[in-house]
Amino acid sequence: MIETHAHIYDEQFDTDRDAMLERAFSAGIKQIWMPNCDHETINGMLTLEHQYPNVCHAMMGLHPCYVKENFEEELAIIEQWLEQRKFIMIGEIGIDFYWDLTFVDQQEEVFLRQLALAKKYNLPICIHSRNSKNNEHNAILRCVELIKKFGWKDLRGIFHCFSGNLAEAQQVVELNFMLGIGGVATFKNGGMENVLPFIDLKSIVLETDSPYLAPVPHRGKRNEVMYLELVAKRIAELKQIELSEVLRQTTQNALSLIEMI
């Protein structure tokens, strides 16, 4: 299995990070992709990449929830790192309407500028798209609009932690993007039973978003990478296929995103 989205550098793992990772490796995890948030998460992320070469892979990007008054400084740091070395993706980037609408205009500018970085360095992107609490503002569709506005036909990547409806999923797939499916698929109110049976497995990758959004039966507790198989089992159940097929195809899907790097 390939874990396409886990914040394993998070402080919630400070007391048992190595043990947590050993549990993940024992469960069959071959790669862990780590999204960046802002300048403060870079060192911890790169330390893990150094400790676990060819297993833990760093992304580079500015998370929309970290877009504030100083976004120009943060973007400059992102660009400096991209000039220095290779990263597996640009991410996580996108639009977040859930917590605060103060910097939405800046989030959109930052998103478009990071799409330009993805084009410059020919990297896939990892998209964070969270709707407002009342769903009045749709971040998934806004990201789709901005991607179309940007207009680079070779742009590729993952809509991480996808929790939208079928119509939104189909728009994402039409853009040649993958759906990052995590613990939400196991929730009774997650809605993925209305989406995943109708989406080709070739458009799905696995993630946990650890330490957040732990799947059932661990919902509400700290999430960790070893629970990725619970997500895969739920996908197999909803699509009425063998678990082995989910593991094989989602791994192939993830690798296909990075094969041109």
PDB file of C-alpha atoms in Angstrom:
ATOM      1  CA  MET A   1       0.000   0.000   0.000  1.00  0.00           C
ATOM      2  CA  ILE A   2       1.002   3.590  -0.615  1.00  0.00           C
ATOM      3  CA  GLU A   3      -0.095   6.159   1.955  1.00  0.00           C
ATOM      4  CA  THR A   4      -0.576   9.300  -0.127  1.00  0.00           C
ATOM      5  CA  HIS A   5      -1.258  11.753   2.707  1.00  0.00           C
ATOM      6  CA  ALA A   6      -0.047  11.620   6.315  1.00  0.00           C
ATOM      7  CA  HIS A   7       1.248  14.312   8.657  1.00  0.00           C
ATOM      8  CA  ILE A   8       3.597  11.935  10.440  1.00  0.00           C
ATOM      9  CA  TYR A   9       5.764  14.842  11.580  1.00  0.00           C
ATOM     10  CA  ASP A  10       2.847  16.122  13.700  1.00  0.00           C
ATOM     11  CA  GLU A  11       3.472  16.628  17.436  1.00  0.00           C
ATOM     12  CA  GLN A  12       0.789  14.027  18.215  1.00  0.00           C
ATOM     13  CA  PHE A  13       3.375  11.412  17.231  1.00  0.00           C
ATOM     14  CA  ASP A  14       6.257  12.843  19.248  1.00  0.00           C
ATOM     15  CA  THR A  15       6.095  10.147  21.944  1.00  0.00           C
ATOM     16  CA  ASP A  16       5.895   7.073  19.675  1.00  0.00           C
ATOM     17  CA  ARG A  17       6.653   8.087  16.086  1.00  0.00           C
ATOM     18  CA  ASP A  18       9.143   5.296  15.324  1.00  0.00           C
ATOM     19  CA  ALA A  19       6.853   2.659  16.829  1.00  0.00           C
ATOM     20  CA  MET A  20       3.911   4.042  14.857  1.00  0.00           C
ATOM     21  CA  LEU A  21       5.911   3.821  11.649  1.00  0.00           C
ATOM     22  CA  GLU A  22       7.053   0.278  12.407  1.00  0.00           C
ATOM     23  CA  ARG A  23       3.386  -0.708  12.821  1.00  0.00           C
ATOM     24  CA  ALA A  24       2.687   0.841   9.438  1.00  0.00           C
ATOM     25  CA  PHE A  25       5.534  -0.989   7.741  1.00  0.00           C
ATOM     26  CA  SER A  26       4.435  -4.270   9.321  1.00  0.00           C
ATOM     27  CA  ALA A  27       0.940  -3.637   7.920  1.00  0.00           C
ATOM     28  CA  GLY A  28       2.322  -3.465   4.386  1.00  0.00           C
ATOM     29  CA  ILE A  29       2.853   0.259   3.848  1.00  0.00           C
ATOM     30  CA  LYS A  30       5.648   0.722   1.293  1.00  0.00           C
ATOM     31  CA  GLN A  31       5.598   4.505   0.910  1.00  0.00           C
ATOM     32  CA  ILE A  32       4.325   7.444   2.960  1.00  0.00           C
ATOM     33  CA  TRP A  33       3.777  10.809   1.268  1.00  0.00           C
ATOM     34  CA  MET A  34       4.001  13.798   3.609  1.00  0.00           C
ATOM     35  CA  PRO A  35       2.183  17.063   2.796  1.00  0.00           C
ATOM     36  CA  ASN A  36       3.718  20.319   3.917  1.00  0.00           C
ATOM     37  CA  CYS A  37       1.787  23.093   5.727  1.00  0.00           C
ATOM     38  CA  ASP A  38       4.148  26.084   5.997  1.00  0.00           C
ATOM     39  CA  HIS A  39       7.776  26.877   6.858  1.00  0.00           C
ATOM     40  CA  GLU A  40       7.427  25.482  10.375  1.00  0.00           C
ATOM     41  CA  THR A  41       6.660  21.926   9.214  1.00  0.00           C
ATOM     42  CA  ILE A  42       9.536  21.614   6.741  1.00  0.00           C
ATOM     43  CA  ASN A  43      12.327  20.563   9.099  1.00  0.00           C
ATOM     44  CA  GLY A  44      10.362  17.783  10.785  1.00  0.00           C
ATOM     45  CA  MET A  45       9.181  16.489   7.442  1.00  0.00           C
ATOM     46  CA  LEU A  46      12.642  16.451   5.870  1.00  0.00           C
ATOM     47  CA  THR A  47      14.119  14.808   8.960  1.00  0.00           C
ATOM     48  CA  LEU A  48      11.723  11.894   8.520  1.00  0.00           C
ATOM     49  CA  GLU A  49      12.548  11.669   4.833  1.00  0.00           C
ATOM     50  CA  HIS A  50      16.227  11.420   5.766  1.00  0.00           C
ATOM     51  CA  GLN A  51      15.559   8.786   8.438  1.00  0.00           C
ATOM     52  CA  TYR A  52      13.422   6.652   6.112  1.00  0.00           C
ATOM     53  CA  PRO A  53      14.888   7.089   2.614  1.00  0.00           C
ATOM     54  CA  ASN A  54      12.830   5.775  -0.318  1.00  0.00           C
ATOM     55  CA  VAL A  55       9.868   5.283   2.060  1.00  0.00           C
ATOM     56  CA  CYS A  56       8.929   8.702   3.442  1.00  0.00           C
ATOM     57  CA  HIS A  57       8.580  11.296   0.681  1.00  0.00           C
ATOM     58  CA  ALA A  58       8.127  15.031   1.221  1.00  0.00           C
ATOM     59  CA  MET A  59       5.807  17.397  -0.632  1.00  0.00           C
ATOM     60  CA  MET A  60       6.388  21.131  -0.739  1.00  0.00           C
ATOM     61  CA  GLY A  61       3.612  23.702  -0.628  1.00  0.00           C
ATOM     62  CA  LEU A  62       1.659  26.251   1.398  1.00  0.00           C
ATOM     63  CA  HIS A  63      -1.543  24.876   2.963  1.00  0.00           C
ATOM     64  CA  PRO A  64      -4.559  27.192   2.480  1.00  0.00           C
ATOM     65  CA  CYS A  65      -5.243  27.372   6.237  1.00  0.00           C
ATOM     66  CA  TYR A  66      -1.743  28.837   6.654  1.00  0.00           C
ATOM     67  CA  VAL A  67      -2.277  31.605   4.095  1.00  0.00           C
ATOM     68  CA  LYS A  68      -2.123  34.816   6.155  1.00  0.00           C
ATOM     69  CA  GLU A  69      -0.755  38.352   5.787  1.00  0.00           C
ATOM     70  CA  ASN A  70       2.760  36.943   5.294  1.00  0.00           C
ATOM     71  CA  PHE A  71       1.892  34.646   2.378  1.00  0.00           C
ATOM     72  CA  GLU A  72       4.507  36.262   0.113  1.00  0.00           C
ATOM     73  CA  GLU A  73       7.252  35.290   2.575  1.00  0.00           C
ATOM     74  CA  GLU A  74       5.901  31.755   2.833  1.00  0.00           C
ATOM     75  CA  LEU A  75       5.726  31.383  -0.948  1.00  0.00           C
ATOM     76  CA  ALA A  76       9.303  32.609  -1.255  1.00  0.00           C
ATOM     77  CA  ILE A  77      10.430  29.844   1.094  1.00  0.00           C
ATOM     78  CA  ILE A  78       8.462  27.254  -0.908  1.00  0.00           C
ATOM     79  CA  GLU A  79      10.093  28.424  -4.128  1.00  0.00           C
ATOM     80  CA  GLN A  80      13.575  28.344  -2.595  1.00  0.00           C
ATOM     81  CA  TRP A  81      13.124  24.713  -1.602  1.00  0.00           C
ATOM     82  CA  LEU A  82      11.767  23.738  -5.014  1.00  0.00           C
ATOM     83  CA  GLU A  83      14.828  25.292  -6.630  1.00  0.00           C
ATOM     84  CA  GLN A  84      17.158  23.280  -4.376  1.00  0.00           C
ATOM     85  CA  ARG A  85      15.863  19.716  -4.755  1.00  0.00           C
ATOM     86  CA  LYS A  86      13.121  17.383  -5.958  1.00  0.00           C
ATOM     87  CA  PHE A  87       9.861  16.839  -4.105  1.00  0.00           C
ATOM     88  CA  ILE A  88       7.210  14.234  -4.780  1.00  0.00           C
ATOM     89  CA  MET A  89       4.370  16.757  -5.167  1.00  0.00           C
ATOM     90  CA  ILE A  90       3.344  20.362  -4.653  1.00  0.00           C
ATOM     91  CA  GLY A  91       1.139  20.202  -1.602  1.00  0.00           C
ATOM     92  CA  GLU A  92      -0.936  20.497   0.195  1.00  0.00           C
ATOM     93  CA  ILE A  93      -2.479  23.474  -1.556  1.00  0.00           C
ATOM     94  CA  GLY A  94      -6.005  24.617  -2.261  1.00  0.00           C
ATOM     95  CA  ILE A  95      -8.999  26.396  -0.779  1.00  0.00           C
ATOM     96  CA  ASP A  96     -10.486  26.141   2.719  1.00  0.00           C
ATOM     97  CA  PHE A  97     -13.877  27.745   3.399  1.00  0.00           C
ATOM     98  CA  TYR A  98     -14.422  25.885   6.674  1.00  0.00           C
ATOM     99  CA  TRP A  99     -12.458  27.750   9.330  1.00  0.00           C
ATOM    100  CA  ASP A 100     -12.118  31.337   8.196  1.00  0.00           C
ATOM    101  CA  LEU A 101     -13.046  33.357   5.114  1.00  0.00           C
ATOM    102  CA  THR A 102     -10.722  36.279   5.911  1.00  0.00           C
ATOM    103  CA  PHE A 103      -8.004  35.316   3.425  1.00  0.00           C
ATOM    104  CA  VAL A 104     -10.047  33.583   0.709  1.00  0.00           C
ATOM    105  CA  ASP A 105      -8.858  35.958  -2.025  1.00  0.00           C
ATOM    106  CA  GLN A 106      -5.265  35.373  -0.961  1.00  0.00           C
ATOM    107  CA  GLN A 107      -5.858  31.606  -0.855  1.00  0.00           C
ATOM    108  CA  GLU A 108      -6.960  31.722  -4.488  1.00  0.00           C
ATOM    109  CA  GLU A 109      -3.927  33.771  -5.519  1.00  0.00           C
ATOM    110  CA  VAL A 110      -1.595  31.413  -3.640  1.00  0.00           C
ATOM    111  CA  PHE A 111      -3.281  28.380  -5.198  1.00  0.00           C
ATOM    112  CA  LEU A 112      -2.832  29.724  -8.734  1.00  0.00           C
ATOM    113  CA  ARG A 113       0.788  30.648  -8.061  1.00  0.00           C
ATOM    114  CA  GLN A 114       1.497  27.164  -6.792  1.00  0.00           C
ATOM    115  CA  LEU A 115      -0.158  25.689  -9.883  1.00  0.00           C
ATOM    116  CA  ALA A 116       2.444  27.694 -11.800  1.00  0.00           C
ATOM    117  CA  LEU A 117       5.165  26.083  -9.684  1.00  0.00           C
ATOM    118  CA  ALA A 118       3.717  22.661 -10.467  1.00  0.00           C
ATOM    119  CA  LYS A 119       3.971  23.470 -14.167  1.00  0.00           C
ATOM    120  CA  LYS A 120       7.488  24.894 -13.841  1.00  0.00           C
ATOM    121  CA  TYR A 121       8.791  21.790 -12.082  1.00  0.00           C
ATOM    122  CA  ASN A 122       6.397  19.308 -13.746  1.00  0.00           C
ATOM    123  CA  LEU A 123       5.060  18.041 -10.427  1.00  0.00           C
ATOM    124  CA  PRO A 124       1.639  16.675  -9.467  1.00  0.00           C
ATOM    125  CA  ILE A 125      -0.336  18.575  -6.843  1.00  0.00           C
ATOM    126  CA  CYS A 126      -2.129  17.593  -3.653  1.00  0.00           C
ATOM    127  CA  ILE A 127      -5.335  19.606  -3.191  1.00  0.00           C
ATOM    128  CA  HIS A 128      -7.018  20.543   0.092  1.00  0.00           C
ATOM    129  CA  SER A 129     -10.630  21.582  -0.608  1.00  0.00           C
ATOM    130  CA  ARG A 130     -12.920  22.006   2.389  1.00  0.00           C
ATOM    131  CA  ASN A 131     -16.388  23.495   2.105  1.00  0.00           C
ATOM    132  CA  SER A 132     -17.917  25.989   4.535  1.00  0.00           C
ATOM    133  CA  LYS A 133     -19.804  24.581   7.523  1.00  0.00           C
ATOM    134  CA  ASN A 134     -23.188  25.227   5.907  1.00  0.00           C
ATOM    135  CA  ASN A 135     -21.903  24.158   2.465  1.00  0.00           C
ATOM    136  CA  GLU A 136     -22.758  27.634   1.154  1.00  0.00           C
ATOM    137  CA  HIS A 137     -19.218  27.906  -0.219  1.00  0.00           C
ATOM    138  CA  ASN A 138     -17.988  24.902  -2.227  1.00  0.00           C
ATOM    139  CA  ALA A 139     -14.212  24.562  -2.167  1.00  0.00           C
ATOM    140  CA  ILE A 140     -14.115  21.495  -4.435  1.00  0.00           C
ATOM    141  CA  LEU A 141     -15.890  23.274  -7.271  1.00  0.00           C
ATOM    142  CA  ARG A 142     -13.860  26.432  -6.740  1.00  0.00           C
ATOM    143  CA  CYS A 143     -10.624  24.466  -7.068  1.00  0.00           C
ATOM    144  CA  VAL A 144     -11.988  22.855 -10.236  1.00  0.00           C
ATOM    145  CA  GLU A 145     -12.776  26.327 -11.620  1.00  0.00           C
ATOM    146  CA  LEU A 146      -9.307  27.633 -10.813  1.00  0.00           C
ATOM    147  CA  ILE A 147      -7.633  24.602 -12.385  1.00  0.00           C
ATOM    148  CA  LYS A 148      -9.650  25.169 -15.557  1.00  0.00           C
ATOM    149  CA  LYS A 149      -8.753  28.855 -15.448  1.00  0.00           C
ATOM    150  CA  PHE A 150      -5.069  27.977 -15.145  1.00  0.00           C
ATOM    151  CA  GLY A 151      -5.424  25.823 -18.221  1.00  0.00           C
ATOM    152  CA  TRP A 152      -2.409  23.482 -18.153  1.00  0.00           C
ATOM    153  CA  LYS A 153      -3.668  20.233 -19.642  1.00  0.00           C
ATOM    154  CA  ASP A 154      -0.884  18.146 -18.063  1.00  0.00           C
ATOM    155  CA  LEU A 155      -1.738  19.224 -14.504  1.00  0.00           C
ATOM    156  CA  ARG A 156      -2.369  16.129 -12.407  1.00  0.00           C
ATOM    157  CA  GLY A 157      -2.719  15.185  -8.790  1.00  0.00           C
ATOM    158  CA  ILE A 158      -5.039  14.272  -5.932  1.00  0.00           C
ATOM    159  CA  PHE A 159      -8.095  15.888  -4.399  1.00  0.00           C
ATOM    160  CA  HIS A 160      -7.065  14.843  -0.910  1.00  0.00           C
ATOM    161  CA  CYS A 161      -9.634  13.688   1.686  1.00  0.00           C
ATOM    162  CA  PHE A 162     -12.412  13.744  -0.890  1.00  0.00           C
ATOM    163  CA  SER A 163     -15.827  13.976   0.746  1.00  0.00           C
ATOM    164  CA  GLY A 164     -17.943  15.505  -1.995  1.00  0.00           C
ATOM    165  CA  ASN A 165     -20.878  14.101  -3.928  1.00  0.00           C
ATOM    166  CA  LEU A 166     -20.886  12.020  -7.103  1.00  0.00           C
ATOM    167  CA  ALA A 167     -21.248  14.987  -9.465  1.00  0.00           C
ATOM    168  CA  GLU A 168     -18.240  16.661  -7.851  1.00  0.00           C
ATOM    169  CA  ALA A 169     -16.252  13.428  -7.995  1.00  0.00           C
ATOM    170  CA  GLN A 170     -16.993  13.119 -11.688  1.00  0.00           C
ATOM    171  CA  GLN A 171     -15.762  16.655 -12.327  1.00  0.00           C
ATOM    172  CA  VAL A 172     -12.525  15.853 -10.503  1.00  0.00           C
ATOM    173  CA  VAL A 173     -12.027  12.678 -12.545  1.00  0.00           C
ATOM    174  CA  GLU A 174     -12.742  14.549 -15.790  1.00  0.00           C
ATOM    175  CA  LEU A 175      -9.808  16.823 -14.922  1.00  0.00           C
ATOM    176  CA  ASN A 176      -7.605  13.698 -14.799  1.00  0.00           C
ATOM    177  CA  PHE A 177      -7.220  13.959 -11.015  1.00  0.00           C
ATOM    178  CA  MET A 178      -7.395  11.200  -8.430  1.00  0.00           C
ATOM    179  CA  LEU A 179      -9.713  11.059  -5.442  1.00  0.00           C
ATOM    180  CA  GLY A 180      -7.814  10.651  -2.170  1.00  0.00           C
ATOM    181  CA  ILE A 181     -10.024   8.384  -0.066  1.00  0.00           C
ATOM    182  CA  GLY A 182      -9.513   8.128   3.689  1.00  0.00           C
ATOM    183  CA  GLY A 183     -11.367   7.508   6.921  1.00  0.00           C
ATOM    184  CA  VAL A 184     -14.467   9.437   5.833  1.00  0.00           C
ATOM    185  CA  ALA A 185     -15.350   6.445   3.636  1.00  0.00           C
ATOM    186  CA  THR A 186     -15.938   4.405   6.792  1.00  0.00           C
ATOM    187  CA  PHE A 187     -18.228   6.961   8.480  1.00  0.00           C
ATOM    188  CA  LYS A 188     -21.976   6.318   8.539  1.00  0.00           C
ATOM    189  CA  ASN A 189     -22.594   9.914   7.491  1.00  0.00           C
ATOM    190  CA  GLY A 190     -19.588  10.100   5.163  1.00  0.00           C
ATOM    191  CA  GLY A 191     -21.616   9.748   1.969  1.00  0.00           C
ATOM    192  CA  MET A 192     -19.010   7.723   0.105  1.00  0.00           C
ATOM    193  CA  GLU A 193     -21.479   4.854  -0.409  1.00  0.00           C
ATOM    194  CA  ASN A 194     -23.123   7.188  -2.935  1.00  0.00           C
ATOM    195  CA  VAL A 195     -19.861   7.953  -4.708  1.00  0.00           C
ATOM    196  CA  LEU A 196     -17.308   5.145  -4.722  1.00  0.00           C
ATOM    197  CA  PRO A 197     -19.443   2.418  -6.360  1.00  0.00           C
ATOM    198  CA  PHE A 198     -19.741   4.682  -9.412  1.00  0.00           C
ATOM    199  CA  ILE A 199     -16.106   5.825  -9.719  1.00  0.00           C
ATOM    200  CA  ASP A 200     -13.540   3.743 -11.567  1.00  0.00           C
ATOM    201  CA  LEU A 201     -10.928   2.280  -9.221  1.00  0.00           C
ATOM    202  CA  LYS A 202      -8.302   3.740 -11.539  1.00  0.00           C
ATOM    203  CA  SER A 203      -9.209   7.185 -10.141  1.00  0.00           C
ATOM    204  CA  ILE A 204      -8.734   6.346  -6.452  1.00  0.00           C
ATOM    205  CA  VAL A 205      -5.723   6.476  -4.134  1.00  0.00           C
ATOM    206  CA  LEU A 206      -5.494   5.649  -0.426  1.00  0.00           C
ATOM    207  CA  GLU A 207      -4.734   8.004   2.438  1.00  0.00           C
ATOM    208  CA  THR A 208      -5.254   8.361   6.173  1.00  0.00           C
ATOM    209  CA  ASP A 209      -4.544  12.079   6.762  1.00  0.00           C
ATOM    210  CA  SER A 210      -2.961  10.939  10.038  1.00  0.00           C
ATOM    211  CA  PRO A 211      -3.251  12.015  12.790  1.00  0.00           C
ATOM    212  CA  TYR A 212      -6.709  13.250  11.748  1.00  0.00           C
ATOM    213  CA  LEU A 213      -9.953  11.536  10.657  1.00  0.00           C
ATOM    214  CA  ALA A 214      -9.318   8.039  11.978  1.00  0.00           C
ATOM    215  CA  PRO A 215     -11.521   5.394  10.319  1.00  0.00           C
ATOM    216  CA  VAL A 216     -14.133   3.334  12.124  1.00  0.00           C
ATOM    217  CA  PRO A 217     -13.666   1.650  14.631  1.00  0.00           C
ATOM    218  CA  HIS A 218     -11.068   4.226  15.728  1.00  0.00           C
ATOM    219  CA  ARG A 219     -13.118   7.323  14.884  1.00  0.00           C
ATOM    220  CA  GLY A 220     -12.483  10.156  17.320  1.00  0.00           C
ATOM    221  CA  LYS A 221      -9.052   8.838  18.302  1.00  0.00           C
ATOM    222  CA  ARG A 222      -5.621   9.603  16.888  1.00  0.00           C
ATOM    223  CA  ASN A 223      -5.308   8.281  13.365  1.00  0.00           C
ATOM    224  CA  GLU A 224      -2.193   6.451  12.192  1.00  0.00           C
ATOM    225  CA  VAL A 225      -0.840   5.063   8.959  1.00  0.00           C
ATOM    226  CA  MET A 226      -1.429   1.384   9.748  1.00  0.00           C
ATOM    227  CA  TYR A 227      -5.188   2.028   9.519  1.00  0.00           C
ATOM    228  CA  LEU A 228      -4.855   2.504   5.758  1.00  0.00           C
ATOM    229  CA  GLU A 229      -5.985  -1.076   5.217  1.00  0.00           C
ATOM    230  CA  LEU A 230      -9.314  -0.277   6.917  1.00  0.00           C
ATOM    231  CA  VAL A 231      -9.912   2.334   4.232  1.00  0.00           C
ATOM    232  CA  ALA A 232      -8.976  -0.139   1.497  1.00  0.00           C
ATOM    233  CA  LYS A 233     -11.348  -2.742   2.954  1.00  0.00           C
ATOM    234  CA  ARG A 234     -14.199  -0.231   2.942  1.00  0.00           C
ATOM    235  CA  ILE A 235     -13.535   0.633  -0.701  1.00  0.00           C
ATOM    236  CA  ALA A 236     -13.539  -3.073  -1.576  1.00  0.00           C
ATOM    237  CA  GLU A 237     -16.824  -3.503   0.287  1.00  0.00           C
ATOM    238  CA  LEU A 238     -18.518  -0.554  -1.417  1.00  0.00           C
ATOM    239  CA  LYS A 239     -17.298  -1.584  -4.865  1.00  0.00           C
ATOM    240  CA  GLN A 240     -17.926  -5.299  -4.211  1.00  0.00           C
ATOM    241  CA  ILE A 241     -14.459  -6.340  -5.324  1.00  0.00           C
ATOM    242  CA  GLU A 242     -11.543  -8.155  -3.704  1.00  0.00           C
ATOM    243  CA  LEU A 243      -9.290  -6.273  -1.293  1.00  0.00           C
ATOM    244  CA  SER A 244      -6.270  -7.447  -3.275  1.00  0.00           C
ATOM    245  CA  GLU A 245      -7.597  -5.651  -6.356  1.00  0.00           C
ATOM    246  CA  VAL A 246      -8.026  -2.395  -4.403  1.00  0.00           C
ATOM    247  CA  LEU A 247      -4.468  -2.640  -3.077  1.00  0.00           C
ATOM    248  CA  ARG A 248      -3.004  -3.451  -6.486  1.00  0.00           C
ATOM    249  CA  GLN A 249      -4.817  -0.743  -8.433  1.00  0.00           C
ATOM    250  CA  THR A 250      -4.502   2.080  -5.902  1.00  0.00           C
ATOM    251  CA  THR A 251      -0.773   1.421  -5.620  1.00  0.00           C
ATOM    252  CA  GLN A 252      -0.462   1.540  -9.403  1.00  0.00           C
ATOM    253  CA  ASN A 253      -2.510   4.758  -9.461  1.00  0.00           C
ATOM    254  CA  ALA A 254      -0.245   6.451  -6.933  1.00  0.00           C
ATOM    255  CA  LEU A 255       2.896   5.413  -8.776  1.00  0.00           C
ATOM    256  CA  SER A 256       1.475   6.675 -12.070  1.00  0.00           C
ATOM    257  CA  LEU A 257       1.221  10.182 -10.600  1.00  0.00           C
ATOM    258  CA  ILE A 258       4.915  10.415  -9.871  1.00  0.00           C
ATOM    259  CA  GLU A 259       6.413   8.401 -12.716  1.00  0.00           C
ATOM    260  CA  MET A 260       7.210  11.542 -14.718  1.00  0.00           C
ATOM    261  CA  ILE A 261       9.137  13.228 -11.880  1.00  0.00           C
TER     262      ILE A 261
END
